[in-house]
CSV table of C-alpha atoms in Angstrom, one decimal:
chain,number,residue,atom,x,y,z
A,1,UNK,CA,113.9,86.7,101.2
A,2,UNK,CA,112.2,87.2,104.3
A,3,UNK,CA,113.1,87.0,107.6
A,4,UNK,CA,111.4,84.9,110.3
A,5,UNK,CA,112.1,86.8,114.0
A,6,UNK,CA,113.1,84.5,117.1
A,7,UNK,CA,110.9,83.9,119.5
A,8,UNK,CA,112.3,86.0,122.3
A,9,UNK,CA,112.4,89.2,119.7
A,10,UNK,CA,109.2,88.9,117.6
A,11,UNK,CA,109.1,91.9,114.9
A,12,UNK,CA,106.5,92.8,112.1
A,13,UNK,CA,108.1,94.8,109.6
A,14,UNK,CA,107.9,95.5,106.0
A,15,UNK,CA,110.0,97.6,103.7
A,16,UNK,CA,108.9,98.7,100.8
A,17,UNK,CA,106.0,96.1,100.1
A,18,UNK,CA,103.8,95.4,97.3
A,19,UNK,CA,100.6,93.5,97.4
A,20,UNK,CA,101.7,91.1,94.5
A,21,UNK,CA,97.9,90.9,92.6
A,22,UNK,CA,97.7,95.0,92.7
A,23,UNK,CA,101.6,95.3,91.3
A,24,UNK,CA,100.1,93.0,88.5
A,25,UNK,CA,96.9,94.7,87.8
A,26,UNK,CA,98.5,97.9,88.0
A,27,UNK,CA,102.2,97.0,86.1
A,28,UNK,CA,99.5,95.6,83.0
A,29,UNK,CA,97.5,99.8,83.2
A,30,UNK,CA,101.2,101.4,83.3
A,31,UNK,CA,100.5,102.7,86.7
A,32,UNK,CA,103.1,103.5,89.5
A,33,UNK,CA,102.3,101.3,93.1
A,34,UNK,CA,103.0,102.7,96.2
A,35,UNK,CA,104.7,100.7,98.6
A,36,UNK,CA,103.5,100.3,102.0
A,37,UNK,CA,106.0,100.5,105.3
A,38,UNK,CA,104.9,99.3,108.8
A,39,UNK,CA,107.0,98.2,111.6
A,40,UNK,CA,105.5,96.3,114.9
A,41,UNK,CA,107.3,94.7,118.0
A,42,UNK,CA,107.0,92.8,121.1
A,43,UNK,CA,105.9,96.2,123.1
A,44,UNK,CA,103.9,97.8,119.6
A,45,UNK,CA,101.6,95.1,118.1
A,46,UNK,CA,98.6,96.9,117.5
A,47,UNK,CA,98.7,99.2,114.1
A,48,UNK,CA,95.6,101.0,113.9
A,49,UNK,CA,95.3,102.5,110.7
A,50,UNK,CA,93.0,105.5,109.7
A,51,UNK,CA,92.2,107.8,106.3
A,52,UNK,CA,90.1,108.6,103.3
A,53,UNK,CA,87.9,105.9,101.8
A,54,UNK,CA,89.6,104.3,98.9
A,55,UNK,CA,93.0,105.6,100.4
A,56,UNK,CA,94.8,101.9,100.7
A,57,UNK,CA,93.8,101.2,104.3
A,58,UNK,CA,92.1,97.7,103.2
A,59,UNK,CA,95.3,97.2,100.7
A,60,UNK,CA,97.5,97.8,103.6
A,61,UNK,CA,96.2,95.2,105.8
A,62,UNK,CA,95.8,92.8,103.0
A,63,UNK,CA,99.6,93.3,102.1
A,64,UNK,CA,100.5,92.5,105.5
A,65,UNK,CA,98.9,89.5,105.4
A,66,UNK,CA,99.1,87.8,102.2
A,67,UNK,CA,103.1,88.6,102.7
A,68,UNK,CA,103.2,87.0,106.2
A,69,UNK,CA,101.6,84.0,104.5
A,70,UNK,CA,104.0,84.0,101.5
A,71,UNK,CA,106.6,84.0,104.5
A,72,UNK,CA,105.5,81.4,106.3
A,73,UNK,CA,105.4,79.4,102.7
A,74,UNK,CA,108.9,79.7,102.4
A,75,UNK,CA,108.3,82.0,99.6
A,76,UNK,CA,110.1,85.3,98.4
A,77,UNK,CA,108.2,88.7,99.2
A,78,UNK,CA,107.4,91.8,97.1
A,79,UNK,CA,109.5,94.1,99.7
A,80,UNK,CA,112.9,95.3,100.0
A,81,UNK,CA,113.1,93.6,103.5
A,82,UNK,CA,110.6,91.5,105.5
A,83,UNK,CA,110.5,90.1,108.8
A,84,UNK,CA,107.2,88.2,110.5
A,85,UNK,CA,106.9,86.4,113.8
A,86,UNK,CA,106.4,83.1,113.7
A,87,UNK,CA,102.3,82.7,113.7
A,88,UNK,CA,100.1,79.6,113.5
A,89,UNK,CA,97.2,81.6,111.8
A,90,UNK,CA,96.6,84.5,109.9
A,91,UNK,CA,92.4,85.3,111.2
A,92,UNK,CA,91.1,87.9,109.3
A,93,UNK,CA,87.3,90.3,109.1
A,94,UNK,CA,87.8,92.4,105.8
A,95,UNK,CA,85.1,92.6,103.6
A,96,UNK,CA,81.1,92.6,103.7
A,97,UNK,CA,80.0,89.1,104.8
A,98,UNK,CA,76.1,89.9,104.6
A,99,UNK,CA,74.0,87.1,104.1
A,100,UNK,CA,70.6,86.7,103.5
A,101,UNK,CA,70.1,83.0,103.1
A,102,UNK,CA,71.5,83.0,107.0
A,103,UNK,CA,70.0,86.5,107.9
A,104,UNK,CA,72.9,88.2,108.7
A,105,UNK,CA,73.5,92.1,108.7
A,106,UNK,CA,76.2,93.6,107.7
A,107,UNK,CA,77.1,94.2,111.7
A,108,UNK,CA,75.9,91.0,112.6
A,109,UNK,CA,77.5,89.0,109.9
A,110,UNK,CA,80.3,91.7,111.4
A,111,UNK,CA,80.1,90.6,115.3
A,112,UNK,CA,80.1,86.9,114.3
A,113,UNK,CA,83.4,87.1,112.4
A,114,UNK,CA,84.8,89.2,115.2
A,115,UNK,CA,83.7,86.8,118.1
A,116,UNK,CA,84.8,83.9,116.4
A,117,UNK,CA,89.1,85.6,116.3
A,118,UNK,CA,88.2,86.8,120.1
A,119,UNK,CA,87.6,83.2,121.0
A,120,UNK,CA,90.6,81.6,118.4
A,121,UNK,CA,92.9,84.8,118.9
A,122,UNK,CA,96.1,83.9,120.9
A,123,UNK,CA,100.1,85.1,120.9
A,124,UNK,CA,100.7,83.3,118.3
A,125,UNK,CA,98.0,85.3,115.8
A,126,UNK,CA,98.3,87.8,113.0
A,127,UNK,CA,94.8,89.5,112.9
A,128,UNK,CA,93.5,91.9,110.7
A,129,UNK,CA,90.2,93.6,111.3
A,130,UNK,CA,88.9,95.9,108.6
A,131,UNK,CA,86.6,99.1,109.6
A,132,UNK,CA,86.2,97.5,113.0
A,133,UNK,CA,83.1,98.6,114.5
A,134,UNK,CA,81.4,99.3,110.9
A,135,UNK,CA,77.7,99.1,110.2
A,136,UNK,CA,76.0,100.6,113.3
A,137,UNK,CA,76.0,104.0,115.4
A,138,UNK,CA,79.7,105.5,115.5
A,139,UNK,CA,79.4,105.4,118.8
A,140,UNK,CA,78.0,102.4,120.0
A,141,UNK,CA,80.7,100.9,117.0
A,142,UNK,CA,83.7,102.9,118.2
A,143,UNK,CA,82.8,101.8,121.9
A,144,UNK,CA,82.6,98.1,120.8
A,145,UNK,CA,86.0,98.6,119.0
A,146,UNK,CA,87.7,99.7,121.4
A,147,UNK,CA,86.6,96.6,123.9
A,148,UNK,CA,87.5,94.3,121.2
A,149,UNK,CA,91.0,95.8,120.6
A,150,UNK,CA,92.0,96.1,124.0
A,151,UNK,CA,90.8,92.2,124.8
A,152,UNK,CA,92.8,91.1,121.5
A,153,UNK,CA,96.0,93.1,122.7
A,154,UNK,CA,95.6,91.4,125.9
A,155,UNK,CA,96.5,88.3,123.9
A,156,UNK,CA,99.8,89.3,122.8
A,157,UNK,CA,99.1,88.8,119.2
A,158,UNK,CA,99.5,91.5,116.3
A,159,UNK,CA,97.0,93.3,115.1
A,160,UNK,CA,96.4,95.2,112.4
A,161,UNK,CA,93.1,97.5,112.2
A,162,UNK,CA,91.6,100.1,110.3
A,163,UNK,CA,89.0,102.7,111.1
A,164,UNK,CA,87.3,106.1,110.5
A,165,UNK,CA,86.2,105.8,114.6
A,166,UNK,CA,87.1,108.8,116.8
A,167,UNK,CA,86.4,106.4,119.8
A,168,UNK,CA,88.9,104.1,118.2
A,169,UNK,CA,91.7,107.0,116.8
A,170,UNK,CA,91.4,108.2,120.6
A,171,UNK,CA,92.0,104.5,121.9
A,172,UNK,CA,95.3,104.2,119.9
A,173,UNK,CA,96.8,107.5,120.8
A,174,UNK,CA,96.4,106.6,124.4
A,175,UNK,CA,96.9,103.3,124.9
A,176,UNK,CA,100.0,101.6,125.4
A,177,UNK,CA,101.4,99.0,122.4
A,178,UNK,CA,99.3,100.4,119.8
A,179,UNK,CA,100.4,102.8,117.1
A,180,UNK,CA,98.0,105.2,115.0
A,181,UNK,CA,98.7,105.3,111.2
A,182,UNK,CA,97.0,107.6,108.7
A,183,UNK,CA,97.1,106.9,104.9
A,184,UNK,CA,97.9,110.2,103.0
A,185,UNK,CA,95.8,112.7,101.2
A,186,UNK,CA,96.3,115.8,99.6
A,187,UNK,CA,94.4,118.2,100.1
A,188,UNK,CA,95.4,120.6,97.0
A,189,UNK,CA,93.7,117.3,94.9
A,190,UNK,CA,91.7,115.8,97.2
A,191,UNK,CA,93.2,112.7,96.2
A,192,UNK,CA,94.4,109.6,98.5
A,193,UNK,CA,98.3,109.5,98.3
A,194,UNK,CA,98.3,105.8,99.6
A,195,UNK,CA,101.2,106.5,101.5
A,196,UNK,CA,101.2,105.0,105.2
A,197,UNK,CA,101.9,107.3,107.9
């Protein structure tokens, strides 16, 4: 049963936790999950997480959320503990929204989901922002990142990112209230691990 956090402590953490429609898919092929662990605060609300494609960095933010909305739903979560702030909306960019009928880009259809949590985001947000900065020249992406991370961090809400940006790695080592994560791979396989770091 998960734990909603007061308002003067807010906490993100998760113990354990299973995205519930990959547990099924994978329970049904008799394959092991691994469970993801992440822990945020009022003075750490950014996660940035980094790693190889197809290493669980996508799974990991969509864990977060679909748990913080099972929360919030007064429902029981895959984990072995929970606990979520109190947020009025979960705003989330994960996925390829590319549309000809509109003529949208992948980056464009990227900047309009992205502008549209910069004007909505407040303290009161969970956002998750998937390859932030994707679809145009690493650097011109990691420096527009990195602007858009440190204007939602300025809101007070968490955050959840992932990335394969230097500019943006670089931003979360040395910026204050936001934590770098890795997911896992071996090298002797050159396999993901899906383990959160």
């Amino acid at each position: 049963i998960p734990v909603l956090s007061p308002e003067t402590a807010r906490r993100l953490e998760i113990r354990d936790a299973r995205h519930p429609l990959l547990e099924d898919i994978l329970r049904k092929q008799r394959k092991p999950i691994q469970p993801i662990s992440m822990a945020l605060d009022e003075q750490q609300r950014t996660l940035l997480i980094s790693g190889p494609n197809t290493g669980g960095k996508t799974v990991a933010l969509k864990t977060a959320g679909m748990l913080c909305l099972m929360a919030h739903a007064g429902m029981p979560v895959p984990c072995t503990s929970a606990e979520f702030p109190v947020v009025e909306q979960v705003l989330a960019d994960i996925g390829d929204h590319q549309s000809l009928a509109e003529s949208l880009s992948s980056f464009s259809s990227h900047v309009v989901e992205v502008r549209a949590m910069l004007e909505n985001a407040h303290r009161d947000s969970l956002l998750l922002l998937d390859e932030l900065g994707r679809a145009t020249d690493p650097d011109e992406g990691g420096a527009l990142g990195v602007a858009i991370l440190d204007r939602l961090r300025k809101t007070g809400a968490f955050v959840l990112a992932s990335t394969h940006l230097l500019a943006l790695k670089m931003y979360g080592t040395n910026t204050p209230g936001v934590l770098n994560a890795s997911m896992g791979f071996d090298e002797q396989t050159l396999q993901p691990t899906y383990v959160l770091r």
